[in-house]
Coordinates of C-alpha atoms and ligand atoms in Angstrom, one line a residue:
X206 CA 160.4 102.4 59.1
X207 CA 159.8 105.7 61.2
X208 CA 161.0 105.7 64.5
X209 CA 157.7 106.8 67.1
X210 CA 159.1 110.6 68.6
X211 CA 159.3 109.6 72.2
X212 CA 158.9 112.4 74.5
X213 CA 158.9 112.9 78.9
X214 CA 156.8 115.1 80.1
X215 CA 158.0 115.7 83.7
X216 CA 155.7 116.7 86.2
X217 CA 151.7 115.6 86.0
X218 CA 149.9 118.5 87.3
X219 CA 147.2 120.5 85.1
X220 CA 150.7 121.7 82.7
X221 CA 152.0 118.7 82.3
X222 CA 148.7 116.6 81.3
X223 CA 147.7 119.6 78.8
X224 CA 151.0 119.7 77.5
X225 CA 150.9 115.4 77.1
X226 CA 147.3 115.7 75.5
X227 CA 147.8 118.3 73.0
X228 CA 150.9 117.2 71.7
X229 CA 149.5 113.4 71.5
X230 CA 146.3 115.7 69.4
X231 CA 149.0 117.6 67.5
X232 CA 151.0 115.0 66.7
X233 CA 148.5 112.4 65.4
X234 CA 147.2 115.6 63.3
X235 CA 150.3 116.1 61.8
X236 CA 151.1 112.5 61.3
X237 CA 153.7 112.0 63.3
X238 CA 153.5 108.1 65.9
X239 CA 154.0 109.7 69.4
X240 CA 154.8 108.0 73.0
X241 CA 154.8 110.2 75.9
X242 CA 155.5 109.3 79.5
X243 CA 154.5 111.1 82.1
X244 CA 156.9 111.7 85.1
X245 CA 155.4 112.5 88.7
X246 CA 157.5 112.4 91.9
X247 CA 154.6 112.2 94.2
X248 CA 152.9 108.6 93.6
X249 CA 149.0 110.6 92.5
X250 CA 148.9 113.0 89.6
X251 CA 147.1 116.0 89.4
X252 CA 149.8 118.3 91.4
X253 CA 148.3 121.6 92.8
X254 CA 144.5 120.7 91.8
X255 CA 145.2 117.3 94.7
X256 CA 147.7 119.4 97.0
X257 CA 147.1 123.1 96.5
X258 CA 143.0 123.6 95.6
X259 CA 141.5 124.6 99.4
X260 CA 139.5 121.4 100.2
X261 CA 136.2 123.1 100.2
X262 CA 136.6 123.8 96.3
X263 CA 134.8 120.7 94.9
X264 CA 133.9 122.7 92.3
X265 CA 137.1 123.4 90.9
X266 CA 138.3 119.8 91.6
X267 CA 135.9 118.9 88.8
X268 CA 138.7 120.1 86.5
X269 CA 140.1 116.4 87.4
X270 CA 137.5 114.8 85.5
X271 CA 138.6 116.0 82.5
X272 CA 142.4 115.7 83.5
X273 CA 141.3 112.3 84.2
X274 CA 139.9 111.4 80.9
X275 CA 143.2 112.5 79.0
X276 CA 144.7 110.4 80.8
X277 CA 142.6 107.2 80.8
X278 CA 143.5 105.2 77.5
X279 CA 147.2 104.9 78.4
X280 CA 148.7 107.4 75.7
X281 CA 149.9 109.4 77.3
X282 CA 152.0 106.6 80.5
X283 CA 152.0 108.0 83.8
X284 CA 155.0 107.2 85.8
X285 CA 154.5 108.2 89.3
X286 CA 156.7 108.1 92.9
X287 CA 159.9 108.8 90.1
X288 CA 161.7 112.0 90.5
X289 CA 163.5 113.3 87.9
X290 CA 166.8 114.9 89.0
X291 CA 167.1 112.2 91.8
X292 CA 165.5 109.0 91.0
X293 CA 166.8 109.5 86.7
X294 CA 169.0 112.4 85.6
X295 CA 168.0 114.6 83.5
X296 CA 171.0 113.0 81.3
X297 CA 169.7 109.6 81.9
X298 CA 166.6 110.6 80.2
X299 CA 167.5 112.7 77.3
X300 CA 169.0 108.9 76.3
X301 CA 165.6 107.6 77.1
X302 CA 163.6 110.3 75.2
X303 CA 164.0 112.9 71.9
X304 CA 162.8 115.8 74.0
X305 CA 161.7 116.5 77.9
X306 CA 159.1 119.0 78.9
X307 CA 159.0 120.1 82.2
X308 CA 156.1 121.1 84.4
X309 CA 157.0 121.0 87.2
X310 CA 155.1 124.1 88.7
X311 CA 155.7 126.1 92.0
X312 CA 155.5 124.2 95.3
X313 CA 157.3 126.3 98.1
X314 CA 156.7 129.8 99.2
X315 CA 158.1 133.0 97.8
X316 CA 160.8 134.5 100.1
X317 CA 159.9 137.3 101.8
X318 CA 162.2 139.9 104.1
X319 CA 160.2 140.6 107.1
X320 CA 161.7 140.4 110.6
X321 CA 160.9 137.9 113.2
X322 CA 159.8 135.6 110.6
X323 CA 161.6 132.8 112.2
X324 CA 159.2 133.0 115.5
X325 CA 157.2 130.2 116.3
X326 CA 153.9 130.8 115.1
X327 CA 155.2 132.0 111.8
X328 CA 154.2 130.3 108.5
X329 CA 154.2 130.1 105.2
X330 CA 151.4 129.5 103.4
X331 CA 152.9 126.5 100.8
X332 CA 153.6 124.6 104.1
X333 CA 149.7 124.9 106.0
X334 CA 148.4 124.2 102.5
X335 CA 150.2 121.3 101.9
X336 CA 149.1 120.4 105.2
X337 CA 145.5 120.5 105.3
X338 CA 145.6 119.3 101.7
X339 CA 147.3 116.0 102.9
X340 CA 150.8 116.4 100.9
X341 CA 153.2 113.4 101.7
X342 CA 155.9 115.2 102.7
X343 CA 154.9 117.3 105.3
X344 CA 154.6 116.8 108.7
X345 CA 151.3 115.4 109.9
X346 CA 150.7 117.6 112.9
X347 CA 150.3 121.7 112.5
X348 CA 150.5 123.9 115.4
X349 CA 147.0 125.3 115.6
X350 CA 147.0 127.1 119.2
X351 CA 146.5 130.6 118.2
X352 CA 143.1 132.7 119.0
X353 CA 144.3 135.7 117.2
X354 CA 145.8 134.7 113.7
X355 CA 147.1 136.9 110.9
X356 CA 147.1 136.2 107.5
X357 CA 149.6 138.7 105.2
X358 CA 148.4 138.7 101.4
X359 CA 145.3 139.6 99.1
X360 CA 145.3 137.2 96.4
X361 CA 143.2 133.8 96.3
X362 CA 145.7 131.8 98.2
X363 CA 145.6 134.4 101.2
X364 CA 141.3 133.9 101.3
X365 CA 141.8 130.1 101.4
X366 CA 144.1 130.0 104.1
X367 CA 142.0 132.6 106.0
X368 CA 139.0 130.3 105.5
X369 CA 140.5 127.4 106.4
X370 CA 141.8 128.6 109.6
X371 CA 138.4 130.5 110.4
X372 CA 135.7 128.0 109.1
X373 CA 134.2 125.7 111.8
X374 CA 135.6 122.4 111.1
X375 CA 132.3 120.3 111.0
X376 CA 131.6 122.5 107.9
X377 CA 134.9 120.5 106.3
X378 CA 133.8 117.1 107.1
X379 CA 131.9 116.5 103.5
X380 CA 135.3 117.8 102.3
X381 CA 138.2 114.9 101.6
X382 CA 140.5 116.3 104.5
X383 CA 142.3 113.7 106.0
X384 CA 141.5 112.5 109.2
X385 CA 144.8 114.2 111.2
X386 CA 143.6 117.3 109.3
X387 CA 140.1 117.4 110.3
X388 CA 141.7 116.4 113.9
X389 CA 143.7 119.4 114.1
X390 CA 141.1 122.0 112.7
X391 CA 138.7 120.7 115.7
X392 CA 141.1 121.3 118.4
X393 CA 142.0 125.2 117.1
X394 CA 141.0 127.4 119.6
X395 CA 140.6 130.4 117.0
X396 CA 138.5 133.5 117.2
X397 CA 139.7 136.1 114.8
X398 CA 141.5 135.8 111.4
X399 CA 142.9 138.8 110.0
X400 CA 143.7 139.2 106.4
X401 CA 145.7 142.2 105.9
X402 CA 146.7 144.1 102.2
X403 CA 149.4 146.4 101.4
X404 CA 146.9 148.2 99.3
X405 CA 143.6 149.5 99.1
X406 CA 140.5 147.6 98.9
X407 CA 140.6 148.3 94.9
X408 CA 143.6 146.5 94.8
X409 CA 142.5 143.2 95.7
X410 CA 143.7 140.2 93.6
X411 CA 141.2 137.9 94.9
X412 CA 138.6 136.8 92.1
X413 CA 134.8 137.3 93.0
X414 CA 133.8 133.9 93.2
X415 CA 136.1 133.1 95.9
X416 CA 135.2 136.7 97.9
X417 CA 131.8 136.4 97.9
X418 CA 131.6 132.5 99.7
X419 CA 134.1 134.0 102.6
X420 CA 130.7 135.8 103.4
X421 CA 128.7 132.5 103.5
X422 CA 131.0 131.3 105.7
X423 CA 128.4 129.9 108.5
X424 CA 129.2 131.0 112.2
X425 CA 131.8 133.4 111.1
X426 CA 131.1 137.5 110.7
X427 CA 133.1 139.8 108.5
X428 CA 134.5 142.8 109.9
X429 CA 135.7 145.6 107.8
X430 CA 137.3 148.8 108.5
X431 CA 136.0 152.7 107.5
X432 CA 138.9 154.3 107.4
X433 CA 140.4 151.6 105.0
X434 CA 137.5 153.0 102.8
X435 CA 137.9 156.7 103.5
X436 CA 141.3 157.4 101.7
X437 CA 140.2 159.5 98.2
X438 CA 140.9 157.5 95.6
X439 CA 140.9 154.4 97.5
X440 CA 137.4 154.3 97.9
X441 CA 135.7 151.1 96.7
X442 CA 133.5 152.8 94.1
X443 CA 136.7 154.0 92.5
X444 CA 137.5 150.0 92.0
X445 CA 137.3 150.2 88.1
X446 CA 140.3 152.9 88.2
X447 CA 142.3 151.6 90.6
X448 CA 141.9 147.9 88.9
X449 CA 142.1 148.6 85.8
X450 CA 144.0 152.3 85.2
X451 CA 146.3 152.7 88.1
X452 CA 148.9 149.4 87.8
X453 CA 151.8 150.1 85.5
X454 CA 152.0 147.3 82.9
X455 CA 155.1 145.3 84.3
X456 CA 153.1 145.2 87.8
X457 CA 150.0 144.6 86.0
X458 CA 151.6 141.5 84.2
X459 CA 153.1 140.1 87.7
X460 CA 150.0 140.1 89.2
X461 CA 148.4 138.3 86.2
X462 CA 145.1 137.0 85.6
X463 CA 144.4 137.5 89.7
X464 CA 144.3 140.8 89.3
X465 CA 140.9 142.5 89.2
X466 CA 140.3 144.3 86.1
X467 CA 137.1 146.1 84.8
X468 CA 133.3 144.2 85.7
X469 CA 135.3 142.0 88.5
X470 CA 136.5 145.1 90.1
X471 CA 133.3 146.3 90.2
X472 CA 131.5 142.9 91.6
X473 CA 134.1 142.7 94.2
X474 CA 133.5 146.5 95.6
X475 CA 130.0 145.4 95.4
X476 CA 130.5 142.6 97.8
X477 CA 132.9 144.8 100.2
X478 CA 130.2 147.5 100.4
X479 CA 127.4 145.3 101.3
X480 CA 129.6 143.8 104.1
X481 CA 130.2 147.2 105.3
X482 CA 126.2 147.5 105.4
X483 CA 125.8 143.8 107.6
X484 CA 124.9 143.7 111.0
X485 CA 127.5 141.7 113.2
X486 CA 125.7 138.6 114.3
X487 CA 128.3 138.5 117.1
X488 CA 129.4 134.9 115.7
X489 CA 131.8 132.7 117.2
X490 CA 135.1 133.9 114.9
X491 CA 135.5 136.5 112.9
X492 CA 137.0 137.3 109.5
X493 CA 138.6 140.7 109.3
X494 CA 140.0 142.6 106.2
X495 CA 142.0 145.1 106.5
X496 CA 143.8 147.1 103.9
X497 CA 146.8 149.6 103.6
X498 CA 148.7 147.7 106.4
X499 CA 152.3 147.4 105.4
X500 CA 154.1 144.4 107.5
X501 CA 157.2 145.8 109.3
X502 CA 158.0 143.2 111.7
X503 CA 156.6 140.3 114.1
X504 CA 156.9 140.9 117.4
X505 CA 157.4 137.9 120.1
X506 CA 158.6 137.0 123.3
X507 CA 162.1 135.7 122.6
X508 CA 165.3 136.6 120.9
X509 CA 167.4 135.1 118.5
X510 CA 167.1 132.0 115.9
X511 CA 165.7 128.5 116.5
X512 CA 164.4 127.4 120.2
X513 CA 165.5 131.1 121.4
X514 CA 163.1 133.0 118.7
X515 CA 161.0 133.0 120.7
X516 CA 156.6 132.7 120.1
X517 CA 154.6 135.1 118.1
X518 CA 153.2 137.7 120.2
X519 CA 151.9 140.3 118.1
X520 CA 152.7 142.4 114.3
X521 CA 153.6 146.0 113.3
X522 CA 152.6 147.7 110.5
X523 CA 153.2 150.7 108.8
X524 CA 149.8 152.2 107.6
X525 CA 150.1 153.2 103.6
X526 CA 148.5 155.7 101.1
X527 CA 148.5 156.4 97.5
X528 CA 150.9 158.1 96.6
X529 CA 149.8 159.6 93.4
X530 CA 151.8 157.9 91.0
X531 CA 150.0 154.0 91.1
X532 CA 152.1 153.1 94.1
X533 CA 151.6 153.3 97.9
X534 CA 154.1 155.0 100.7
X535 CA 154.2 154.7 104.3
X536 CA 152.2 157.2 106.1
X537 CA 154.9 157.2 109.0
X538 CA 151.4 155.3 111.4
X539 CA 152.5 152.3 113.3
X540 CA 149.7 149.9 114.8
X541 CA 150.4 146.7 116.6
X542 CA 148.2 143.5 116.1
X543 CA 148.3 140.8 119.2
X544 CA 148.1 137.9 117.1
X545 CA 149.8 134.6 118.0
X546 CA 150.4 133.2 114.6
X547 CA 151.6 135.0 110.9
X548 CA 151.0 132.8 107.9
X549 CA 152.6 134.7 104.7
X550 CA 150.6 134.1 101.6
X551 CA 152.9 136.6 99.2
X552 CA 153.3 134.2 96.5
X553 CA 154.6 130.6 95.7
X554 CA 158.1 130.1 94.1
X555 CA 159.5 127.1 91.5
X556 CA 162.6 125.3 92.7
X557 CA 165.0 123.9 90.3
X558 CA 165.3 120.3 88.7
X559 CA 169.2 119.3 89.0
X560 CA 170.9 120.6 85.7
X561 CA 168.1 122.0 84.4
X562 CA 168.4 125.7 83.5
X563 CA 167.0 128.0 86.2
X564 CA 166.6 131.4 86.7
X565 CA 166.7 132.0 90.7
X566 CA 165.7 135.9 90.7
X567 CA 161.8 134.5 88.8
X568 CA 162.1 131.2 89.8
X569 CA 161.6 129.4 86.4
X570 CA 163.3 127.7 83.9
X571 CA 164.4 130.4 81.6
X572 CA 162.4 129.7 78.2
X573 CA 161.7 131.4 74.7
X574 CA 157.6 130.3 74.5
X575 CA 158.8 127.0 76.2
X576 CA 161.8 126.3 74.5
X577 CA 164.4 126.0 77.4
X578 CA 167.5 128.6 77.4
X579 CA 171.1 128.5 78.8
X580 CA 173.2 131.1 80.8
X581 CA 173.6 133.1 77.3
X582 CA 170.0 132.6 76.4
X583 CA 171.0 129.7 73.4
X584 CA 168.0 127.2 73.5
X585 CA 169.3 124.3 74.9
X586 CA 168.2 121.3 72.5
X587 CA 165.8 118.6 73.9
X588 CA 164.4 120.5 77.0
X589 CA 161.0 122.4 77.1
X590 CA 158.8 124.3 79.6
X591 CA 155.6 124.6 80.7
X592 CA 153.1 125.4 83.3
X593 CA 154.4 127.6 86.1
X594 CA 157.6 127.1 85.6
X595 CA 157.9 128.3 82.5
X596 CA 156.1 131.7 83.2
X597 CA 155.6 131.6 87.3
X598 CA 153.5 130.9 89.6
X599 CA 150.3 133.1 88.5
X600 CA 147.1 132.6 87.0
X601 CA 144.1 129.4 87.3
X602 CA 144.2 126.3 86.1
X603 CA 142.6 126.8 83.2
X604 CA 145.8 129.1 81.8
X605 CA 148.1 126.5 81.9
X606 CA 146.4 125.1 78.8
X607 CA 147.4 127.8 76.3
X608 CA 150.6 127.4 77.8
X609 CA 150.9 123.7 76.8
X610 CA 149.7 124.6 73.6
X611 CA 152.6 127.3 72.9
X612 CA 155.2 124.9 74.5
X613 CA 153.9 122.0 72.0
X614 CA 154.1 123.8 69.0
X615 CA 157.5 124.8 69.3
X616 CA 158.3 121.1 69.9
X617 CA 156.7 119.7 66.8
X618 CA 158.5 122.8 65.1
X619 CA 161.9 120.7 66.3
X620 CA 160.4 117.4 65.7
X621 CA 162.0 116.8 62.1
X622 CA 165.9 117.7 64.0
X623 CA 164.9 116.2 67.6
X624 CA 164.0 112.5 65.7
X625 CA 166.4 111.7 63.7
X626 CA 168.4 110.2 66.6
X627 CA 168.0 106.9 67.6
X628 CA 166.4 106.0 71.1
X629 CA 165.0 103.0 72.9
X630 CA 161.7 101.4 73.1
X631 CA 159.3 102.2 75.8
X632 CA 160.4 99.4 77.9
X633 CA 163.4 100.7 78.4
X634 CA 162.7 103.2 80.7
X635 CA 160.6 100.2 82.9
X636 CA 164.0 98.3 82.8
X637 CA 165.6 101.3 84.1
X638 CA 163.5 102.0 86.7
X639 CA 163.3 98.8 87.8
X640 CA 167.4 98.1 88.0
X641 CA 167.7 101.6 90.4
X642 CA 164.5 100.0 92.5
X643 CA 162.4 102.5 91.7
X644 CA 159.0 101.8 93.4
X645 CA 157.2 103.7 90.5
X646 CA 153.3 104.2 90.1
X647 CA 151.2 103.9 86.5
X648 CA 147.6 104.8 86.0
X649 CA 146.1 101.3 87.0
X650 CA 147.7 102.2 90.5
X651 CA 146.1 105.7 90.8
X652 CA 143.0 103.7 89.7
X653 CA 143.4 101.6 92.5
X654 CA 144.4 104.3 95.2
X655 CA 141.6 106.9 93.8
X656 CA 138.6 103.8 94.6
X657 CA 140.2 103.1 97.9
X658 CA 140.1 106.8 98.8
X659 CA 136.4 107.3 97.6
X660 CA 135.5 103.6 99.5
X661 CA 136.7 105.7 102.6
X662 CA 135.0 108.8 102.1
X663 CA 131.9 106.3 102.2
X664 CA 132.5 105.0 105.5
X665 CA 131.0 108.3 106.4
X666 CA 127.2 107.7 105.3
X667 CA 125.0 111.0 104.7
X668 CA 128.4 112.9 104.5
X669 CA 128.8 112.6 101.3
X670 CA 132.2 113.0 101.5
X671 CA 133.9 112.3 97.8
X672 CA 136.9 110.5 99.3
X673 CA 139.3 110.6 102.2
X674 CA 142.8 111.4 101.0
X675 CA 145.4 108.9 101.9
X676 CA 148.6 110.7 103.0
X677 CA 151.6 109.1 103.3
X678 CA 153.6 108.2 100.7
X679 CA 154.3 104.7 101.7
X680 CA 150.9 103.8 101.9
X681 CA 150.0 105.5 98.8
X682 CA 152.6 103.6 97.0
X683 CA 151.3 100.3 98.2
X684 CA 148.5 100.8 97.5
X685 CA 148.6 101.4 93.9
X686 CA 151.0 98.7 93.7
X687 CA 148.4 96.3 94.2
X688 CA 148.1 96.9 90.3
X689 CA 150.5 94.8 88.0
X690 CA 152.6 97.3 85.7
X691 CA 150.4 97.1 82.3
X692 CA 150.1 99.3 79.3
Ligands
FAD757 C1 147.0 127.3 97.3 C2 146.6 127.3 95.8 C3 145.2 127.3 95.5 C4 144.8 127.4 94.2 N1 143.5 127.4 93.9 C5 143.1 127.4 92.6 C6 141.7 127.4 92.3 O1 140.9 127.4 93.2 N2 141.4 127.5 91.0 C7 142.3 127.5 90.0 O2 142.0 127.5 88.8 N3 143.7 127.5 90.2 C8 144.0 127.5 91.5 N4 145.4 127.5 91.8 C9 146.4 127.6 90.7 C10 146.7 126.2 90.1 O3 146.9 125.3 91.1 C11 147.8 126.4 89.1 O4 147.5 127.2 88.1 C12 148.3 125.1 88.5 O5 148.3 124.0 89.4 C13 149.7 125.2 87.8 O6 149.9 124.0 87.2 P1 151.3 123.3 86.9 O7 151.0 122.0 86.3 O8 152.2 124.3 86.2 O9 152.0 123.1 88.4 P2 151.6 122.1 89.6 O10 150.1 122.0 89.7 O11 152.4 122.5 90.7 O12 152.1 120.6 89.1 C14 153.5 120.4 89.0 C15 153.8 118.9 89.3 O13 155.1 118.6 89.0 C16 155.6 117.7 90.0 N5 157.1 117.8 90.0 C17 157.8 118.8 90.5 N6 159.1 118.5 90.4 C18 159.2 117.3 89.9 C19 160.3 116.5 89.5 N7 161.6 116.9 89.7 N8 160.1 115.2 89.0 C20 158.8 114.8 88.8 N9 157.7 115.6 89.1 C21 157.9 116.8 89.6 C22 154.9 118.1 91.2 O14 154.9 117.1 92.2 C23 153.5 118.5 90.7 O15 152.6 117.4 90.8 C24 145.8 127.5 93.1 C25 147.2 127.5 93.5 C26 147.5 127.4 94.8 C27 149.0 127.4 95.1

């Protein structure tokens, strides 16, 4: 009789539930009986699409319906509210399973080296998105006191941010915000939000789609510079170059699939020029870009760490150029910014799983096309990457598929070696979970918790609000615990 090849996918954002639906595709192709479990620390699945995704993206969380339907007839087991590394060792379940993938993706900010980042008033952005996206573990209150607000970063997660802080809050309220959320966007007292780049308007990594709708913001004007358009080859209609010819290919590959290149360079000068052209309609907040504005320190009105660093009172910059070889260099200009908040948006960062490979300068598992690597780059048997952490925190959703798809077909290439040892049923792991008291989540829980959020969002008639998140942990937990553990 042939053993099933049992397999833990850790982590069930867009990675992980690719990686579990290919390989249960792959493997039934190739003939081989398959269980896969899928691990989730937080008690709902769907990682950054439910706690990353800007709450005014319905769009994009459409992506869940398909996520959803992998997951729906049980083949792939979702485990949630277990994390592995504290809950199970990583040990624990390589005795459990033949191999482990993990996806467990990028959740905290990038570090960055600027000083007077410990003010008050200074953020990053992981933390405010993980706020207003009604993450667990984050505090429930965010200070929101500041009229003047500056946002360091040009990529996607830098706009969203912006927006959020900017847009008028009863333009959220269709949106599935939690209520302390909503709360706290009503009370900000914010005029003007200002988005600043270290490089030229060409050298934007937004994508179109999510520069043009900062312009349909209602009740909120755009306010560009001139001479952030007057620098030679900076000038927007020089976006194809700069996009596409100027980034060497290391930077080029950082940046990743936010990076503009050819026709979306093109689009997105398109959209910066005709903002240039707009009249101000002297709205309530603005929305201003700026570019070549290099972030030398935050100012504020105290000295020293914790209660003595004192609040945010303004930031310096260095102003930057080209400087003719693809990169930028200061100009030797400082301007100051009175601003009384800084939230950093430079980049998110993977943190380790306990004795788990990692590689802290990239912040990923080290990996050979997902195959997991030790300290002298030997795979290590068993363990597999995926997602972000295999290859960082860059690119949409939708990449993360041809990830899983590289990542699986190195594991079915191990399959024959990785099955011939024996392993427990799929009970098992139930047993095990439920002897360390484990409060664990399955599907027919999320079931359970995703109609009670969309029964709230109804309480709102004409709203049409899609669902009202449920935020704490404890709650969420009970909630889907209402559902006996099935299969
Ligand atoms: C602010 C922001 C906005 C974005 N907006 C968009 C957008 O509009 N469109 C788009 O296409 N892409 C967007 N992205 C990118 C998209 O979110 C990522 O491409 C994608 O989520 C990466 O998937 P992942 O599965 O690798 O990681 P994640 O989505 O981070 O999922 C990882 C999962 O692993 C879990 N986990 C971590 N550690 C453990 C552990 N030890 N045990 C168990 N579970 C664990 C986490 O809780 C999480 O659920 C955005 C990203 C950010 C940060």
């Amino acid at each position: 009789m042939t053993r099933p090849f049992r397999v833990a996918v850790v982590g069930a954002g867009p990675a992980g539930i690719y990686a579990g639906n290919i390989l249960r595709t792959r493997a039934g192709e190739a003939g081989i009986e398959v269980q896969i479990d899928l691990f989730e620390s937080l008690p709902s699945p769907y990682g950054l699409i439910r706690y990353g995704v800007a709450p005014d993206h319905p769009r994009i969380k459409g992506i869940v319906t398909s996520l959803h339907d992998m997951l729906a007839d049980g083949a792939v087991r979702l485990l949630g509210n277990v994390e592995i590394g504290a809950d199970i060792t990583v040990d624990e379940l390589q005795e459990l399973y033949h191999a482990v993938v993990f996806a467990t993706g990028a959740q905290v900010d990038r570090h960055f080296d600027l000083p007077g980042l410990e003010k008050h008033g200074s953020f990053g952005a992981a933390d405010f998105v993980s706020w207003y996206d009604g993450h667990p573990d984050v505090p429930r209150e965010w200070p929101l006191n500041a009229r003047q607000i500056a946002v360091l970063g040009n990529g996607n997660v830098a706009l969203d941010v912006a927006r959020v802080l900017a847009k008028h809050p009863v333009d959220l309220l269709t949106t599935d915000i939690p209520e302390n959320v909503y709360a706290g966007l009503a009370a900000s007292p914010v005029t003007d939000v200002h988005v600043f780049g270290r490089r030229g308007p060409h050298d934007i990594k937004f994508t179109p789609i999510e520069l043009r709708e900062l312009g349909e913001v209602p009740g909120v004007d755009i306010v560009l510079y001139d001479e952030d358009f007057e620098n030679g080859s900076t000038a927007v209609g020089g976006a194809d170059k700069g996009a596409g010819g100027r980034a060497g290919a290391g930077e080029a590959a950082a940046n990743g699939a936010r990076r503009a290149v050819g026709n979306q360079a093109k689009v997105m000068a398109r959209i910066l020029q005709s903002w240039r052209e707009r009249e101000s309609t002297d709205a309530p907040r603005r929305l201003h870009l700026h570019f070549w504005h290099r972030p030398v320190e935050i100012l504020g009105d105290g000295d020293g760490d914790g209660e003595g660093a004192g609040r945010v009172t303004a930031i310096r910059f260095e102003r930057t150029e080209p400087d003719g070889a693809g990169g930028i260099r200061g100009t030797g200009e400082f301007v100051d910014y009175g601003v009384q908040a800084v939230y950093r948006a430079i980049g998110y960062r993977g943190t380790p799983v306990r004795d788990v490979p990692f590689d802290e300068a990239a912040g990923v598992i080290p990996n050979d096309g997902g195959r997991v690597l030790d300290e002298n780059g030997a795979a290590v048997p068993r363990l597999y990457a995926t997602g972000w952490i295999k290859r960082g925190p860059v690119g949409l959703i939708g990449h993360t598929k041809g990830d899983a798809a590289e990542t699986v077909e190195k594991l079915l290439e191990d399959h024959a070696s990785l099955s011939a040892a024996e392993r427990p049923d799929e009970d098992a792991v139930i047993a095990f979970l439920r002897s360390r008291g484990v409060r664990f989540t399955t599907w027919d829980g999320w079931l359970a918790l995703d109609e009670h959020e969309r029964a709230l969002g109804e309480e709102f008639p004409g709203m049409q609000r899609e669902r009202i998140k449920v935020v704490s942990r404890d709650e969420q937990v009970a909630i889907s615990n209402r559902e006996v553990v099935a299969r």
